[in-house]
Short mmCIF file of C-alpha atoms and ligand atoms in Angstrom, two decimals:
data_model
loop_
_atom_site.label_atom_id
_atom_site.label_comp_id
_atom_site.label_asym_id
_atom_site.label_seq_id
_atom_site.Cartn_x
_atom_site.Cartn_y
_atom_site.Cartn_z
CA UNK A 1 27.67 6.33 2.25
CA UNK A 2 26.77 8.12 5.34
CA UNK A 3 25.75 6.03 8.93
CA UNK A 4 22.47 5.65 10.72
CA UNK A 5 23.02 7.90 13.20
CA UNK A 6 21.31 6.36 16.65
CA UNK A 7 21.15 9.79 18.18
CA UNK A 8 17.17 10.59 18.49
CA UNK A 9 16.26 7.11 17.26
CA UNK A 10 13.93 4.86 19.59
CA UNK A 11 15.15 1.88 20.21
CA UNK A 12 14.23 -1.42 21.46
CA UNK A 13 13.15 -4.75 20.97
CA UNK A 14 10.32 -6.42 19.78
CA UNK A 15 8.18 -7.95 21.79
CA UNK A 16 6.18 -10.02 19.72
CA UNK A 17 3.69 -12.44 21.43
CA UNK A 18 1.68 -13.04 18.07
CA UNK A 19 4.12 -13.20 15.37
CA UNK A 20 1.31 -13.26 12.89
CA UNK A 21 -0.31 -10.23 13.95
CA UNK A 22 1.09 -6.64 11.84
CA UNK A 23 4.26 -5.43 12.75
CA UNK A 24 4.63 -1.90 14.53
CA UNK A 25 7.15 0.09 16.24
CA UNK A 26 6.40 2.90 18.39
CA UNK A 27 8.69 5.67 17.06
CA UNK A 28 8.12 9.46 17.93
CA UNK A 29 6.13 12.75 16.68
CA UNK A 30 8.94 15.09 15.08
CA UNK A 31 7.31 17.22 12.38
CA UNK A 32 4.41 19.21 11.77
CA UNK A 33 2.44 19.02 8.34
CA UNK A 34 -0.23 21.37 7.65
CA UNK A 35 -3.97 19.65 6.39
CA UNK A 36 -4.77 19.88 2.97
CA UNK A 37 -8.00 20.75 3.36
CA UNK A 38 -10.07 18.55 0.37
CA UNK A 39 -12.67 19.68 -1.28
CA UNK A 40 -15.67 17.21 -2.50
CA UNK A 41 -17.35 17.43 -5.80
CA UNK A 42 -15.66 14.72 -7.71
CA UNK A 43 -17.32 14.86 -11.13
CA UNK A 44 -16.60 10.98 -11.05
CA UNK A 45 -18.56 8.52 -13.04
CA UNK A 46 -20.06 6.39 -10.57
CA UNK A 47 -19.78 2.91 -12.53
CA UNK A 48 -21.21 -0.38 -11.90
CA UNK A 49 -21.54 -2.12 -8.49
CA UNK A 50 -20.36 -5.83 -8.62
CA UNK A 51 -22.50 -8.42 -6.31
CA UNK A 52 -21.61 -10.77 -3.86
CA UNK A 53 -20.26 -10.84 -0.70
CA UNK A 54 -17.02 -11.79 1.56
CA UNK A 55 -17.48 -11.26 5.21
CA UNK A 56 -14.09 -9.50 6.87
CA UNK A 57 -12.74 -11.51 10.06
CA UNK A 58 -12.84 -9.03 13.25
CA UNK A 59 -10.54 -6.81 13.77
CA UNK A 60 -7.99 -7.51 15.81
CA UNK A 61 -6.34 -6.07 18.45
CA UNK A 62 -2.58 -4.91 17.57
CA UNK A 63 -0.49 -7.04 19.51
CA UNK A 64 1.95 -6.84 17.95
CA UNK A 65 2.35 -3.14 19.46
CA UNK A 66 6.21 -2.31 20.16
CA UNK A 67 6.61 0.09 23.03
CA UNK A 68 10.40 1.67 22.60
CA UNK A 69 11.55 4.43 24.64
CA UNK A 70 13.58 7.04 23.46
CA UNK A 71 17.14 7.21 23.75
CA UNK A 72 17.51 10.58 23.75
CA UNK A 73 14.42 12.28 26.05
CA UNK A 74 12.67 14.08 23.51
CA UNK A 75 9.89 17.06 24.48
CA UNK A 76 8.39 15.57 21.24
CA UNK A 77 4.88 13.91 21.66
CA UNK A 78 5.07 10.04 21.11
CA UNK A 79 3.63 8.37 18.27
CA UNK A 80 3.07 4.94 17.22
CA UNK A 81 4.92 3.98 14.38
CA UNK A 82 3.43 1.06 12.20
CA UNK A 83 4.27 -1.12 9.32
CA UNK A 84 0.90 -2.11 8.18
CA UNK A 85 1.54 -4.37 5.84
CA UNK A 86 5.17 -6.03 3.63
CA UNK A 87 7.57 -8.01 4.55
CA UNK A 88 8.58 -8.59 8.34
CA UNK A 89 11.81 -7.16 8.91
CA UNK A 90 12.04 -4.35 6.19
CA UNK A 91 12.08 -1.48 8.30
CA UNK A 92 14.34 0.34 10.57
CA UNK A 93 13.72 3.44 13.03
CA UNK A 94 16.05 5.90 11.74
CA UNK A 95 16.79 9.56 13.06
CA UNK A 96 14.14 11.73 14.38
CA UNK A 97 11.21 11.79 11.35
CA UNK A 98 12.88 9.02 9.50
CA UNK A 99 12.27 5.61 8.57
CA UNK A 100 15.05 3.39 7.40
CA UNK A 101 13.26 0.64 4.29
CA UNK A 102 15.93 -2.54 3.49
CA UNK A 103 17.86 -1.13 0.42
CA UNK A 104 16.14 -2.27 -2.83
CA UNK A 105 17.78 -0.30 -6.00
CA UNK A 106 14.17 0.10 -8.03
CA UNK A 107 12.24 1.55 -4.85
CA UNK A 108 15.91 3.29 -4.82
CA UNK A 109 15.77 4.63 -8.08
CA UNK A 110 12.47 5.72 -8.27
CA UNK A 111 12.84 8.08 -5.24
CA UNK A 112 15.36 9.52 -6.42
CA UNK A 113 13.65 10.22 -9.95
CA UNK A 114 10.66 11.33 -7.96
CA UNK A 115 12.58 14.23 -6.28
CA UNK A 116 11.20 17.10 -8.70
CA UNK A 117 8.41 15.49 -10.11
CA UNK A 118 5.23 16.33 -10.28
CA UNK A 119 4.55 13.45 -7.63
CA UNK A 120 6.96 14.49 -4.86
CA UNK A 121 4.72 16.06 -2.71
CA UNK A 122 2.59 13.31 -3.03
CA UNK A 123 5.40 10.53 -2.14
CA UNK A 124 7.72 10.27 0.94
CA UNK A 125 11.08 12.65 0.97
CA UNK A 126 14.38 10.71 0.16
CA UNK A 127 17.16 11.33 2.33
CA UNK A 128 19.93 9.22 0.45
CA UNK A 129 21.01 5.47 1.68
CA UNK A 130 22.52 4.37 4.94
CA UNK A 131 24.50 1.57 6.33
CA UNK A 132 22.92 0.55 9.73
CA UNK A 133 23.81 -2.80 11.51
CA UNK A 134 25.89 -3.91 8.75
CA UNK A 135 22.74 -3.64 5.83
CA UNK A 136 21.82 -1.21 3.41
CA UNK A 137 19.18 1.00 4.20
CA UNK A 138 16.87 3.87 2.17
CA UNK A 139 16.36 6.37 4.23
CA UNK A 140 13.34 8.30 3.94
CA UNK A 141 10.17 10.77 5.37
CA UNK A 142 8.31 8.79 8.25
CA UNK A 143 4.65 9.47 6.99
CA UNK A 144 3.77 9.18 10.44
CA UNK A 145 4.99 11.97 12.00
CA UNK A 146 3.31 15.00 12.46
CA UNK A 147 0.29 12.85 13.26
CA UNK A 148 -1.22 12.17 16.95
CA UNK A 149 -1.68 8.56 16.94
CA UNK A 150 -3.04 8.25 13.55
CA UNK A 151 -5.08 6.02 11.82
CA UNK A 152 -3.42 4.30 9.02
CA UNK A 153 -4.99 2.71 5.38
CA UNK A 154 -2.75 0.57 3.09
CA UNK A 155 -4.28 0.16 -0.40
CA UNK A 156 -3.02 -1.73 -2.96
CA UNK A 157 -3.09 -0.01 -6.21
CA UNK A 158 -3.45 -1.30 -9.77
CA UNK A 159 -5.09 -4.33 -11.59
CA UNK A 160 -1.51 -6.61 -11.08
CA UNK A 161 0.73 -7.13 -8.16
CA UNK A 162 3.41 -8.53 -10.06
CA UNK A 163 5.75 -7.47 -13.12
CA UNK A 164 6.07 -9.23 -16.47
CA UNK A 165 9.53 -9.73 -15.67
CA UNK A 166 8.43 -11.73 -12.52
CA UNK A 167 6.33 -14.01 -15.34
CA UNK A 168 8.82 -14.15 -17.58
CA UNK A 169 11.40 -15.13 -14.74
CA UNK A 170 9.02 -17.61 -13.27
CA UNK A 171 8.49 -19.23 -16.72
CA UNK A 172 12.68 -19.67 -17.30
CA UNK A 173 12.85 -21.07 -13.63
CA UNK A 174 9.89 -22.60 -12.98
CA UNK A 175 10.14 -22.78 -8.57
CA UNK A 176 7.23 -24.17 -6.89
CA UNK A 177 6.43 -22.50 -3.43
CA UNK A 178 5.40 -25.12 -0.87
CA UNK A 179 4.51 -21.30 1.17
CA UNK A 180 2.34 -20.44 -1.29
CA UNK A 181 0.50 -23.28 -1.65
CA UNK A 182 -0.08 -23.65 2.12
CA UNK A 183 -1.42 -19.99 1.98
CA UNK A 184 -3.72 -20.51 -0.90
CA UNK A 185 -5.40 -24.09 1.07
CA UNK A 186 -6.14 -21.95 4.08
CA UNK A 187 -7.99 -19.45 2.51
CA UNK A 188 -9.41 -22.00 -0.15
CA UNK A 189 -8.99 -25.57 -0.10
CA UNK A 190 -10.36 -26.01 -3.15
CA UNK A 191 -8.18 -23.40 -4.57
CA UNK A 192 -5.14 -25.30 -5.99
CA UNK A 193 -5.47 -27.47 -9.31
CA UNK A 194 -5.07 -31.61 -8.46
CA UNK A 195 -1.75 -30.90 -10.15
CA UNK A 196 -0.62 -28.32 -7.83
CA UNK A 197 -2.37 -30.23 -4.72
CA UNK A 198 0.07 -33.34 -5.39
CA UNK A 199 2.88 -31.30 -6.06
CA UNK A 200 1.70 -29.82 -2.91
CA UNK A 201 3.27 -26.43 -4.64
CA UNK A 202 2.38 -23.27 -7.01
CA UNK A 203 4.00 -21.16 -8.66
CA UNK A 204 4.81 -17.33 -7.66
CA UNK A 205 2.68 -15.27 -10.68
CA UNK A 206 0.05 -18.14 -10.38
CA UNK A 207 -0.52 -17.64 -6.39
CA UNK A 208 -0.53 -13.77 -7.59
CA UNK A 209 -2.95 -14.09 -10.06
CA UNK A 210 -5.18 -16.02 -7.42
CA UNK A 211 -5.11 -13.71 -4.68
CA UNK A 212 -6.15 -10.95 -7.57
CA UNK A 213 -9.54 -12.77 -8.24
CA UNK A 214 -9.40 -13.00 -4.85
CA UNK A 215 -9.89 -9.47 -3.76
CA UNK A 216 -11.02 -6.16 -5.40
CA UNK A 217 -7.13 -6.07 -7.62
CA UNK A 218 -8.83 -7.54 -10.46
CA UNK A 219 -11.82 -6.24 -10.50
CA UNK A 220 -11.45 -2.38 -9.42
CA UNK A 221 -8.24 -2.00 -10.15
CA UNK A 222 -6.71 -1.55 -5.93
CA UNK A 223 -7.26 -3.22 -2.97
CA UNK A 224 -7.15 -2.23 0.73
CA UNK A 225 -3.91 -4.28 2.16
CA UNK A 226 -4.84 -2.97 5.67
CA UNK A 227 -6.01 -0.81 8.56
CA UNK A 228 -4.78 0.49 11.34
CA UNK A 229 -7.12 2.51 13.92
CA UNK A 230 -6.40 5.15 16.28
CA UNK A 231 -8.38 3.29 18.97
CA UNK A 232 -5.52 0.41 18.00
CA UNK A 233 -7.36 -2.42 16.30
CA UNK A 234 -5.56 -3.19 13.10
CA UNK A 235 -6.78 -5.83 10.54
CA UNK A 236 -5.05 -7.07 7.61
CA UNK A 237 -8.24 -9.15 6.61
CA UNK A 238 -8.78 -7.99 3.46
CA UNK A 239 -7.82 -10.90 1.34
CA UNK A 240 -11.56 -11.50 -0.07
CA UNK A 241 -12.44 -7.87 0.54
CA UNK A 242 -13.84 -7.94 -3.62
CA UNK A 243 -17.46 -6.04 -3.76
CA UNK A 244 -17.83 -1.91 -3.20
CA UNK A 245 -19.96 -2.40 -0.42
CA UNK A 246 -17.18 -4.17 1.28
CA UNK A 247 -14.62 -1.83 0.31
CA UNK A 248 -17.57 1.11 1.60
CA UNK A 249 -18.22 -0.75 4.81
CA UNK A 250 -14.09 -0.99 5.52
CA UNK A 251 -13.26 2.92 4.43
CA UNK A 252 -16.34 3.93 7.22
CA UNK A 253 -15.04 2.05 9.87
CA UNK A 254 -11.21 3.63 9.20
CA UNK A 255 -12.55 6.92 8.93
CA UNK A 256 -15.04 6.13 12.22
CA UNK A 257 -17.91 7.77 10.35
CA UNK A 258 -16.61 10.80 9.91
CA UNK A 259 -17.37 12.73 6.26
CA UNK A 260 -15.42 15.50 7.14
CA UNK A 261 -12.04 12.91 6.53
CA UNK A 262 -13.67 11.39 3.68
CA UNK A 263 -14.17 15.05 1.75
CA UNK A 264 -10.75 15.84 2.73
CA UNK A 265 -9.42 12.54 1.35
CA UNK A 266 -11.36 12.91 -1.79
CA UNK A 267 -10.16 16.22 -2.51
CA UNK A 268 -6.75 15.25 -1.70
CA UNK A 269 -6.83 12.25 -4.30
CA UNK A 270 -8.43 14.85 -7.00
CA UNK A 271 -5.47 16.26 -6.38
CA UNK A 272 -2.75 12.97 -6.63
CA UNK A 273 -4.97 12.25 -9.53
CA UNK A 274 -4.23 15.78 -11.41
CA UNK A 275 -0.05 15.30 -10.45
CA UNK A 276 -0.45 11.50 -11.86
CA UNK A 277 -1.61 13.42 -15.03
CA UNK A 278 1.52 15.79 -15.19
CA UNK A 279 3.52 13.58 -13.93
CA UNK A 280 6.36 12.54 -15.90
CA UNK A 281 8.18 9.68 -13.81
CA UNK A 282 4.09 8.39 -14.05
CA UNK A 283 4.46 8.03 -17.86
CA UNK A 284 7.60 6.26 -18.14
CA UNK A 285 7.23 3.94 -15.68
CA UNK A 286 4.97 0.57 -15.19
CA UNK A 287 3.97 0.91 -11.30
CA UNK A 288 2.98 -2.40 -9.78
CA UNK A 289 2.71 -3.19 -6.17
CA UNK A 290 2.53 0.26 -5.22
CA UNK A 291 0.03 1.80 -2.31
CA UNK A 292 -1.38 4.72 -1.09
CA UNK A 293 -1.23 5.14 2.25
CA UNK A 294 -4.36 7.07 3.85
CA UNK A 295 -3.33 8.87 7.30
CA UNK A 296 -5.29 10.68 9.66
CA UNK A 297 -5.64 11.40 13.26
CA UNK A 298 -8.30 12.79 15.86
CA UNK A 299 -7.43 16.48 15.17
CA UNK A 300 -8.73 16.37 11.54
CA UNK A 301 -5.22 16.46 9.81
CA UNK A 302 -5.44 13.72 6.83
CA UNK A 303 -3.15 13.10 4.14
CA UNK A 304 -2.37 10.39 1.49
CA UNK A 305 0.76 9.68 -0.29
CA UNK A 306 2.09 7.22 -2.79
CA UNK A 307 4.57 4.43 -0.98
CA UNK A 308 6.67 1.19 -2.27
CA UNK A 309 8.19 1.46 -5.37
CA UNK A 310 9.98 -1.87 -5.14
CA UNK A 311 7.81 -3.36 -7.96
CA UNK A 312 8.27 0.43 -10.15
CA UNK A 313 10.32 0.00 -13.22
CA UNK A 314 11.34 2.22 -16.13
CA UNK A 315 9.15 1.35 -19.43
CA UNK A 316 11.18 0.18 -22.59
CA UNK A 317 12.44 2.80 -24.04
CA UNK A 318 10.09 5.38 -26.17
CA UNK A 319 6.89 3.36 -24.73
CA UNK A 320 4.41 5.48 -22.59
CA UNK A 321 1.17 4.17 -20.98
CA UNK A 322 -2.46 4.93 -20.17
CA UNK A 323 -2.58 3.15 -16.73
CA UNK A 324 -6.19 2.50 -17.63
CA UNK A 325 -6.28 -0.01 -20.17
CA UNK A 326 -6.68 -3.70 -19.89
CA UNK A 327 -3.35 -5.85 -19.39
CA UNK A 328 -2.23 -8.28 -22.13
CA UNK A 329 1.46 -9.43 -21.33
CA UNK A 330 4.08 -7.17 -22.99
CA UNK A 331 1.61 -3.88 -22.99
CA UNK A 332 2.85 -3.35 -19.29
CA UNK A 333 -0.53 -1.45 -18.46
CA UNK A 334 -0.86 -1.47 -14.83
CA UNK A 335 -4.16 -0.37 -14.48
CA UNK A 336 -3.32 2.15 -11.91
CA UNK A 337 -5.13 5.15 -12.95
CA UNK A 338 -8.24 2.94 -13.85
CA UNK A 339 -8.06 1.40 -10.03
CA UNK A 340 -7.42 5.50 -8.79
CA UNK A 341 -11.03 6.21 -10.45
CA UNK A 342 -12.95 3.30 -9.53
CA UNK A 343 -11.34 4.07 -5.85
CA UNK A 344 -12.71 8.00 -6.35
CA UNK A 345 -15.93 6.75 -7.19
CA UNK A 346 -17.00 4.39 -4.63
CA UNK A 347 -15.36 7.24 -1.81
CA UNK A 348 -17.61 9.58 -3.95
CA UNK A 349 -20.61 7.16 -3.44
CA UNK A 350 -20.60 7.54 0.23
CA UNK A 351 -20.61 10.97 0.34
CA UNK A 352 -24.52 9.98 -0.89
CA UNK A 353 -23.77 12.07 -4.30
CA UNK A 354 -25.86 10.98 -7.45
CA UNK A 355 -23.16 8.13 -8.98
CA UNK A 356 -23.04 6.35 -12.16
CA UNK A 357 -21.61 2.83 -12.22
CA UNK A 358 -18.56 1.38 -11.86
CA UNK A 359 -16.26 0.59 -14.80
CA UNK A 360 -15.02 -2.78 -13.99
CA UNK A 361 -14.33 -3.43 -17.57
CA UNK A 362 -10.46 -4.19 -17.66
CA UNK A 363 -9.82 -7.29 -16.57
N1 ADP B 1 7.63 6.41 4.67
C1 ADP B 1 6.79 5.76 5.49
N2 ADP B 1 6.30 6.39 6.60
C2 ADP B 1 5.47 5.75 7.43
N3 ADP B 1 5.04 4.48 7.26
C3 ADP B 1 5.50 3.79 6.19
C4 ADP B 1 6.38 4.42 5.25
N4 ADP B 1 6.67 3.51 4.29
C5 ADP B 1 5.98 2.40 4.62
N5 ADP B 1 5.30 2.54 5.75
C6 ADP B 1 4.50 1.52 6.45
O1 ADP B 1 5.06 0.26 6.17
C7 ADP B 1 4.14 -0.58 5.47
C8 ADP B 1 4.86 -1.37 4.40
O2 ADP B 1 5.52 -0.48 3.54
P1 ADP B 1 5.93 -0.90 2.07
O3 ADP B 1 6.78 0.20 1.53
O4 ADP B 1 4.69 -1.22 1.32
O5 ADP B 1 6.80 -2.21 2.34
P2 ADP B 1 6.94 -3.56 1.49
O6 ADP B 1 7.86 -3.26 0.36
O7 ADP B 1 7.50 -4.52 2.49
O8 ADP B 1 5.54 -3.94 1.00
C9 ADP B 1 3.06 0.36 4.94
O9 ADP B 1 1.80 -0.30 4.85
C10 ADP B 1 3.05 1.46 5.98
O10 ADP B 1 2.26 1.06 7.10
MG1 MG B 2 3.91 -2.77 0.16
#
């Protein structure tokens, strides 16, 4: 297994005044990648709108910024590098257009079955694993570069965020997470069950199953995890981001108004949609957990590709799914093509278009 070289990679260390603000490196610009220009005209049903409404908290300012400076003294244009969203701690600089993700043998896996694909242009390019400080690493494309201090969307994809193996597990071992439940009062006191509030604990797949209701995951099938803008506000506030007009009102202020980005983006998920279609890692595998992450910058260069395949496992064997259908334990739908659609269709919607309503029939 090959090293981490540290040749070309920034390095640093953190200096994190507000631990609970996003994490975010500043890493460098190596790459160009040529626009995909995207063209509009989604012939979308436009389903139905669901009511109500969840005020975002304001955006805050990234703090958490990490300002590294490069060993090596590069020519190449700098370029903040950001982990939106996940777990603290998972990622690594690595060499020059590289981002090291802690070793985890599905996301593993499922790069490496994605190389060929009808997806791979669509997810990031594996480079093979690499020790680095004494821990396994996956080494892989930083989506990032090319860009000019881009603007960055996490969203959540599918109508479940955790496995039926994590239900199953959970049921064998039943754990209560004090975490959890501390989580779940802050957002909701009312939240927890009196069982759970004396136990002052809940279980993983139920606090899941909350936050789902929660936001848009049940409902539309994705939901936005969070936003980074160029101007350097970043809010991961999107727990009760549930109604279209919310998830309308956040994709405008990402995209700063601009329909140009929007059309491209739109075009650009036609296109994921048509290589989900072909795709045949897509049809053998239930995908869970796993985002698309929206990129653009100030020069008009916007891309999205498919990240975090941690929670992507192989189907039984000879079993194939729709990704649209309605989730009854041991079907393994994920609901990820449904969410895709409903997604389409509300970016669709603010392009003005005539729409149709919303399916929100699945869960
Ligand atoms: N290949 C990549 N290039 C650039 N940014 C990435 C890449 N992979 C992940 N990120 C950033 O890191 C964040 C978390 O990544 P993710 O793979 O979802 O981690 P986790 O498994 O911890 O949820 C994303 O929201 C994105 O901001
Ligand atoms: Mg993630």
């Amino acid at each position: 297994m090959p090293s981490a070289s540290c040749q070309g990679v920034w390095r640093g260390k953190a200096a994190h005044k507000n631990p609970s603000t996003v994490h975010a490196w500043a890493g460098y610009v190596p790459t160009s990648s040529g626009s995909r220009a995207g063209s509009p005209g989604l012939g979308e049903a436009m389903r139905k709108l669901v009511r109500g409404s969840f005020p975002n908290k304001p955006w805050k300012k990234l703090k958490s910024m990490v300002h590294w400076s490069p060993c090596v003294v590069s020519f190449r244009k700098r370029c903040p590098w950001v982990q939106l969203t996940g777990h603290a701690g998972n990622f690594k600089a690595g060499d020059l257009g590289h981002v090291l993700k802690k070793y985890c043998s599905n996301e593993q896996q499922c790069l490496e079955r994605l190389g060929g694909d009808a997806l791979q242009p669509y997810v990031p390019a594996y480079y093979g694993m690499v020790q680095h400080e004494g821990e396994c690493y996956i080494q892989m494309e930083d989506l990032l570069s090319g860009f000019d201090n881009p603007s960055v969307l996490d969203c959540k994809m599918g109508a479940r965020t955790y496995l039926e193996e994590e239900l199953q597990k959970a049921r064998q071992q039943p754990h209560l997470r004090r975490d959890m439940y501390d989580k779940m009062v802050a957002v909701d006191p009312c939240a927890p069950t009196p069982e759970e509030h004396a136990q002052r604990g809940v279980l993983k797949p139920r606090y899941m199953q909350w936050r789902e209701s929660l936001s848009s995951t049940s409902t539309l099938g994705f939901r936005i995890e969070g936003i980074k803008r160029a101007s350097g506000t970043c809010s991961t506030s999107f727990k009760k981001t549930r109604q279209p007009e919310q998830v309308v009102e956040a994709f405008w202020d990402f995209l700063d108004r601009d329909r140009h980005l929007l059309m491209s983006y739109l075009g650009q998920l036609q296109e994921v949609r048509a290589a989900l279609e072909q795709s045949e890692f897509f049809k053998a595998h239930e995908v869970v957990g796993s985002s698309l992450l929206f990129v653009h910058d100030k020069t008009g260069l916007a891309r999205v590709w498919m990240i975090d395949f941690g929670k992507t496992v192989p189907l039984p064997e000879k079993q194939t799914l729709t990704h649209r259908l309605p989730w009854v334990e041991g079907n393994h739908e994920d609901g990820y093509l449904w969410g895709l659609e409903n997604l389409m269709a509300i970016l669709q919607s603010m392009l003005g278009k005539q729409a149709s309503p919303l399916d929100t029939s699945p869960t």
